Phi, psi and omega in degrees: 000144178303132183299320181295316181295316179299317179298314181296320178295318178295321179296314179298320178296318180296316178298314180299318179299318179295318180296319177296318179299313180296316179300315180297320179294322178298311180299316180298315180296314181295320180297316180297314180296312182297320180295317182292335179269356181072027185258008180268126177267138175250120176234117180051039177078008181254128180280132178258127180241137181286152175272145178215166178229159180243152172290161176305317180296318179295320179295319180294321178296317180296317177300314181300313181293323177294315183294315184291348177262000177287139180303322180298317179295312181301318180298312180294325181292321185264330186226029183199206181243150179209144170239130174251108181287152178297146179168157184293318177291319180294337176296328177289324176297311180299322178292315180301328180275357180078019182273334174221161178268167178300324180292337183271350184306319180299335179276354180259045178216138176283330179184168178219164171259119183232123181062031180080005182243127176291130180236148181250136175284132181303132184300328183283348178248349184279142172288160176269164172305145181265126176256129181234139173229120184052038177083356180258140178289133177250115182251354188286340182229158176286162179295331179294325176283318182302321184289341182295340178258013178296150170237181188295343180263358179277162188231134171247118182260113179231128179284167178230154178268337182197159173232142175269182184297338179267003179087008177284134182274144175240138182231132174287136181238125175256341182274129181297342178267004176097004177058215182300318182295316178299315178296319180298313181290324177293326183266017186281024175280358178296143181303332183272357182253000000 
């Protein structure tokens, strides 16, 4: 199988697995809370659970906490290589790991959509993608060089702006060369990609 296709399929599976994990944890947490509060109705042996929503910040925090507890993530964090690409959701991951402070999160984004308008974070104030090896930040090389030594157990964390019904991720691109995704696909000659 083509290495790029295999990598993309594994990435989609990993994203889907994380979303399922997070969904299961939400249901488990809500069920435990509702049960402890005596708010679960039983009808014909079926448990009824209330629907709830999260703020964007709360959802990003939940995604971050779910992802950093995944075994694949933990393995790469402690015994491998990882790149955390800039992004608003990934800023919560970097904060949870103690790599940036809460005040620095706005600088860990390439751009945002504000008031319905896509905006780009100025390159001179924006943080770079974070490269980690065995949990230590590596600043001596660019992420494009760092990824060339990836193997199959290493992790590249890239956020998405949307998912379609089949689980395909969509990313907004302001860079004519494809931004992080374009660079990632061009550099996918690494044995691990």
